Short mmCIF file of C-alpha atoms and ligand atoms in Angstrom, two decimals:
data_model
loop_
_atom_site.label_atom_id
_atom_site.label_comp_id
_atom_site.label_asym_id
_atom_site.label_seq_id
_atom_site.Cartn_x
_atom_site.Cartn_y
_atom_site.Cartn_z
CA MET T 1 -10.70 31.63 -25.90
CA ALA T 2 -8.68 28.32 -25.09
CA HIS T 3 -8.92 25.72 -22.42
CA TYR T 4 -5.87 24.12 -20.94
CA VAL T 5 -5.61 21.31 -18.79
CA ILE T 6 -2.63 21.31 -16.25
CA GLY T 7 -1.12 18.57 -14.63
CA ASP T 8 0.19 18.02 -11.30
CA VAL T 9 1.32 21.28 -10.00
CA GLN T 10 1.86 20.02 -6.22
CA GLY T 11 3.05 23.72 -5.05
CA CYS T 12 5.66 24.57 -7.89
CA PHE T 13 4.09 27.98 -7.83
CA GLU T 14 7.09 29.57 -10.16
CA GLU T 15 6.64 26.92 -12.77
CA LEU T 16 2.78 27.45 -12.87
CA LEU T 17 3.44 31.23 -13.65
CA ASP T 18 6.10 30.23 -16.14
CA LEU T 19 3.42 27.88 -18.10
CA THR T 20 0.76 30.81 -17.96
CA LYS T 21 3.37 33.04 -19.37
CA LEU T 22 4.22 30.39 -22.07
CA ILE T 23 0.35 29.96 -22.99
CA GLU T 24 -0.03 33.69 -22.63
CA PHE T 25 -2.90 33.08 -19.99
CA SER T 26 -5.77 35.33 -19.91
CA SER T 27 -8.04 35.17 -17.12
CA ILE T 28 -10.69 36.95 -19.20
CA ASN T 29 -10.51 34.75 -22.36
CA ASP T 30 -8.89 31.22 -21.36
CA ARG T 31 -9.60 28.56 -18.90
CA LEU T 32 -7.46 26.59 -16.77
CA ILE T 33 -8.59 23.17 -15.66
CA PHE T 34 -6.10 21.51 -13.40
CA ALA T 35 -5.90 17.73 -13.24
CA GLY T 36 -5.82 17.62 -9.54
CA ASP T 37 -2.98 17.35 -6.79
CA LEU T 38 -2.54 21.21 -6.70
CA VAL T 39 -0.79 20.98 -3.45
CA ASN T 40 1.68 19.21 -1.28
CA ARG T 41 5.54 18.01 -1.28
CA GLY T 42 6.59 21.45 -3.44
CA PRO T 43 7.59 24.41 -2.07
CA GLN T 44 4.68 27.16 -2.75
CA SER T 45 1.13 25.31 -2.23
CA LEU T 46 -0.05 28.64 -0.36
CA GLU T 47 0.60 30.75 -3.63
CA VAL T 48 -0.75 28.00 -5.90
CA LEU T 49 -3.96 28.20 -4.25
CA ASP T 50 -4.08 31.89 -3.90
CA PHE T 51 -3.54 32.27 -7.81
CA CYS T 52 -6.48 29.89 -7.90
CA LEU T 53 -8.49 32.26 -5.75
CA LYS T 54 -7.49 35.40 -7.53
CA ASN T 55 -8.37 33.99 -10.99
CA LYS T 56 -11.64 32.22 -9.97
CA ASN T 57 -13.46 32.80 -12.81
CA ALA T 58 -11.11 31.20 -15.02
CA VAL T 59 -9.72 28.28 -12.90
CA SER T 60 -11.30 24.98 -12.11
CA GLY T 61 -10.16 21.43 -11.90
CA VAL T 62 -10.77 18.16 -10.31
CA LEU T 63 -9.38 16.74 -6.86
CA GLY T 64 -6.38 14.61 -6.59
CA ASN T 65 -5.35 12.53 -3.45
CA HIS T 66 -3.05 15.30 -2.20
CA ASP T 67 -5.77 17.79 -2.33
CA PHE T 68 -8.05 15.31 -0.29
CA TYR T 69 -5.43 15.27 2.37
CA LEU T 70 -5.24 18.80 2.78
CA LEU T 71 -8.95 19.06 3.05
CA TYR T 72 -8.26 16.72 5.77
CA LEU T 73 -5.98 18.63 7.48
CA LEU T 74 -8.27 21.92 7.17
CA GLN T 75 -11.12 20.33 8.61
CA HIS T 76 -9.64 17.80 11.46
CA GLY T 77 -6.35 19.98 12.06
CA GLY T 78 -2.88 18.56 11.83
CA GLU T 79 0.44 19.25 10.61
CA ASP T 80 2.31 18.89 7.40
CA SER T 81 5.50 20.75 6.82
CA SER T 82 4.53 21.70 3.12
CA LEU T 83 0.81 22.68 3.87
CA ASN T 84 1.52 24.20 7.04
CA LYS T 85 1.66 27.70 5.48
CA ILE T 86 -1.92 27.17 4.26
CA ILE T 87 -3.27 25.40 7.52
CA ASN T 88 -2.16 28.35 9.53
CA SER T 89 -3.43 30.88 7.35
CA SER T 90 -6.24 33.23 8.07
CA ASN T 91 -7.81 32.03 4.84
CA THR T 92 -8.53 28.22 5.53
CA GLU T 93 -12.30 29.01 4.91
CA GLU T 94 -12.03 30.33 1.77
CA TYR T 95 -9.48 27.72 0.66
CA PHE T 96 -11.56 24.62 1.72
CA ASN T 97 -14.58 26.10 0.33
CA TRP T 98 -13.00 26.70 -3.09
CA LEU T 99 -11.14 23.33 -3.11
CA SER T 100 -13.84 20.96 -1.78
CA ALA T 101 -16.55 21.99 -4.31
CA LEU T 102 -14.20 20.72 -7.19
CA PRO T 103 -15.42 17.23 -8.77
CA LEU T 104 -13.44 14.30 -9.08
CA VAL T 105 -14.27 14.01 -12.95
CA LYS T 106 -15.10 16.91 -15.12
CA ASN T 107 -16.83 16.63 -18.29
CA ILE T 108 -16.03 19.23 -21.02
CA GLU T 109 -17.02 19.37 -25.02
CA ILE T 110 -15.20 21.40 -27.44
CA LYS T 111 -15.03 21.24 -31.17
CA ASN T 112 -17.05 18.06 -31.22
CA ASN T 113 -14.62 16.30 -28.77
CA ILE T 114 -15.37 15.02 -25.36
CA PHE T 115 -12.86 15.18 -22.69
CA TRP T 116 -13.25 13.34 -19.22
CA ILE T 117 -10.58 14.92 -16.75
CA VAL T 118 -10.02 13.10 -13.67
CA HIS T 119 -6.86 12.91 -11.54
CA ALA T 120 -5.79 9.24 -11.52
CA GLY T 121 -8.26 7.51 -14.25
CA ILE T 122 -11.15 5.75 -14.94
CA PRO T 123 -11.46 1.86 -14.40
CA PRO T 124 -12.21 -0.50 -17.16
CA PHE T 125 -15.16 -1.69 -15.53
CA TRP T 126 -17.03 1.87 -15.41
CA LYS T 127 -17.98 4.03 -18.50
CA PRO T 128 -16.60 7.30 -18.08
CA SER T 129 -20.22 8.42 -17.62
CA ILE T 130 -20.84 6.46 -15.00
CA ALA T 131 -17.53 7.80 -13.16
CA TYR T 132 -19.08 11.20 -13.93
CA GLN T 133 -22.06 9.85 -11.77
CA TYR T 134 -19.89 8.76 -9.04
CA SER T 135 -17.89 11.84 -8.66
CA GLN T 136 -21.23 13.37 -8.36
CA GLU T 137 -21.99 11.46 -5.36
CA ILE T 138 -18.69 12.62 -3.86
CA GLU T 139 -19.53 16.17 -4.72
CA ASP T 140 -22.51 15.94 -2.87
CA GLN T 141 -21.01 14.41 0.13
CA LEU T 142 -18.21 17.03 0.44
CA LYS T 143 -20.95 19.89 0.09
CA ASN T 144 -23.42 17.95 2.58
CA ASN T 145 -21.23 15.47 5.08
CA SER T 146 -17.73 16.25 4.56
CA LYS T 147 -16.72 15.81 8.15
CA GLU T 148 -17.74 12.27 8.08
CA LEU T 149 -16.69 11.60 4.70
CA LEU T 150 -12.90 13.18 5.34
CA GLU T 151 -12.57 11.25 8.48
CA ASN T 152 -13.12 7.96 6.72
CA ILE T 153 -11.69 7.89 3.22
CA TRP T 154 -8.40 6.74 4.40
CA GLY T 155 -7.31 3.34 3.78
CA ASP T 156 -7.07 1.01 0.76
CA HIS T 157 -10.06 -1.15 1.02
CA PRO T 158 -12.15 -2.26 -0.45
CA SER T 159 -9.93 -2.78 -3.35
CA SER T 160 -12.66 -4.50 -5.46
CA TRP T 161 -15.43 -2.50 -6.63
CA GLN T 162 -19.20 -3.78 -6.27
CA ASP T 163 -22.28 -1.55 -7.47
CA SER T 164 -23.98 -2.76 -4.14
CA TYR T 165 -21.42 -1.05 -1.78
CA GLN T 166 -23.03 1.89 0.40
CA GLY T 167 -22.15 4.40 2.42
CA LEU T 168 -18.50 5.30 3.29
CA GLU T 169 -17.05 1.87 2.07
CA ARG T 170 -18.69 3.18 -1.56
CA TYR T 171 -17.61 6.44 -1.29
CA ARG T 172 -13.85 5.38 -0.11
CA CYS T 173 -13.71 3.12 -3.03
CA ILE T 174 -14.93 5.47 -5.51
CA ILE T 175 -12.46 8.31 -4.24
CA ASN T 176 -9.44 5.46 -4.34
CA HIS T 177 -10.20 4.61 -7.94
CA LEU T 178 -10.63 8.01 -9.30
CA THR T 179 -7.73 9.77 -7.53
CA ARG T 180 -5.04 6.73 -6.22
CA MET T 181 -5.32 4.07 -9.20
CA ARG T 182 -2.55 3.30 -11.13
CA TYR T 183 -2.64 -0.52 -11.56
CA LEU T 184 -5.34 -2.78 -11.34
CA ASN T 185 -4.70 -6.89 -10.35
CA ASN T 186 -5.69 -9.48 -12.96
CA ASP T 187 -9.22 -9.58 -11.23
CA ASN T 188 -9.61 -5.81 -11.53
CA SER T 189 -8.92 -5.22 -8.02
CA LEU T 190 -6.74 -1.89 -7.22
CA ASN T 191 -2.89 -2.35 -6.47
CA LEU T 192 -2.29 0.81 -4.39
CA LYS T 193 1.37 0.22 -4.28
CA LYS T 194 3.22 0.01 -7.27
CA LYS T 195 4.31 3.51 -9.11
CA ASP T 196 6.98 1.96 -11.21
CA LEU T 197 7.14 0.87 -15.01
CA LEU T 198 8.91 -2.55 -14.28
CA PRO T 199 6.39 -5.32 -16.63
CA SER T 200 4.52 -7.39 -14.11
CA LYS T 201 2.45 -10.40 -14.92
CA GLU T 202 -0.26 -9.97 -12.31
CA LEU T 203 -0.81 -6.14 -12.76
CA SER T 204 -1.54 -3.74 -15.50
CA PRO T 205 -2.20 0.06 -16.07
CA TRP T 206 -5.62 0.92 -15.76
CA PHE T 207 -5.71 2.16 -19.20
CA ASN T 208 -4.33 -0.87 -20.77
CA LEU T 209 -7.41 -2.69 -19.87
CA LEU T 210 -9.93 -0.50 -21.41
CA GLU T 211 -12.03 -2.14 -24.03
CA GLU T 212 -11.45 -0.80 -27.57
CA ASP T 213 -14.61 0.35 -27.81
CA SER T 214 -14.99 1.94 -24.40
CA LEU T 215 -14.20 5.37 -25.79
CA ALA T 216 -15.61 6.63 -28.87
CA PRO T 217 -12.96 8.26 -31.31
CA ASN T 218 -14.05 11.65 -30.44
CA GLU T 219 -13.73 10.93 -26.48
CA TYR T 220 -10.83 11.38 -24.46
CA ILE T 221 -9.66 10.73 -20.84
CA VAL T 222 -7.44 13.33 -19.42
CA PHE T 223 -5.35 12.28 -16.06
CA GLY T 224 -2.44 13.24 -13.84
CA HIS T 225 -1.17 11.56 -10.94
CA TRP T 226 1.34 9.08 -12.64
CA ALA T 227 4.74 10.87 -12.51
CA SER T 228 6.64 8.10 -13.67
CA LEU T 229 4.80 7.56 -16.76
CA ASN T 230 5.70 10.90 -17.99
CA GLY T 231 2.69 11.30 -20.03
CA GLN T 232 3.17 8.06 -22.21
CA THR T 233 0.28 5.75 -22.52
CA ASN T 234 0.62 4.93 -26.16
CA ILE T 235 -3.11 5.26 -26.44
CA LYS T 236 -4.26 8.29 -28.16
CA ASN T 237 -7.41 8.86 -26.52
CA ILE T 238 -5.81 8.43 -23.23
CA ILE T 239 -3.54 11.70 -22.35
CA GLY T 240 -1.33 11.63 -19.12
CA LEU T 241 -0.30 15.22 -17.85
CA ASP T 242 1.96 14.34 -14.96
CA THR T 243 5.21 15.06 -16.01
CA GLY T 244 6.51 14.86 -12.38
CA CYS T 245 7.20 18.99 -11.86
CA VAL T 246 7.81 18.47 -8.07
CA TRP T 247 10.26 15.58 -8.74
CA GLY T 248 12.83 17.89 -11.01
CA GLY T 249 10.79 17.11 -14.23
CA SER T 250 8.46 19.61 -15.82
CA LEU T 251 4.97 20.86 -16.01
CA THR T 252 2.72 20.25 -18.63
CA ALA T 253 -0.62 21.72 -20.30
CA LEU T 254 -2.79 20.36 -22.83
CA ARG T 255 -4.93 22.81 -24.98
CA LEU T 256 -8.20 21.24 -25.94
CA GLU T 257 -8.86 23.21 -28.96
CA ASP T 258 -5.95 21.87 -30.58
CA MET T 259 -4.51 19.12 -28.75
CA LYS T 260 -1.06 21.06 -28.43
CA ILE T 261 1.12 20.59 -25.33
CA PHE T 262 2.98 23.11 -23.45
CA SER T 263 5.57 22.45 -20.94
CA VAL T 264 8.11 24.33 -18.72
CA GLN T 265 10.86 22.91 -17.27
CA LYS T 266 11.41 22.56 -12.98
CA LYS T 267 13.69 25.74 -12.30
MN1 MN G 1 -1.90 12.12 -7.24
#
């Protein structure tokens, strides 16, 4: 039995199938954990979700920003050319129920290693265990208050986290950090505009701001979301898996048992 974390699929179903062949995926013996952004932009988001539902018992993951967008469209209506097949299908309730039950942070322990799986990352001012608690707050909202939550998570503010935030402002800030973050300003506030890798005096990638002792030697953060990084963080315990399949790159999986990387090229 093996656990594979898979980077941003974004509707690249052909490549997902190629990857499952490469790892010889068995829905009985193996587990797939998607690092978020299963859907949108790519050509076959519907087929990706059908694959997940068909293999329900072997598949889980964390929510990405594009998954939230789909949840919003499923609940409130609306159109998006790459998501219309899902929105107009007869199965919308099943898609919504499966996707909205996913957490923002997942914690898996394998062979004495601890993995924190999250779409964008974990900011330096939250311990992973705190981010995990915040994820549970959002899970609870998605379960019990999804209509109000999904109507109010859009926008970049507040950009600086305060423990005292309550209600929708708090949830929006948690979701923006865990699903959209790339760079933080010098004052630790979110900058949600910059995606490139050009050096900046004012901004740092979130993972460069982590204190050296913020992760134990056997503790890892595994994330997606940042295609231009192509997986390169230069930090051993911080593993990026978005290798930009939807942009013509590749789709990547990490096997947690031995930290082996598998990838297939975009067709
Ligand atoms: Mn993303």
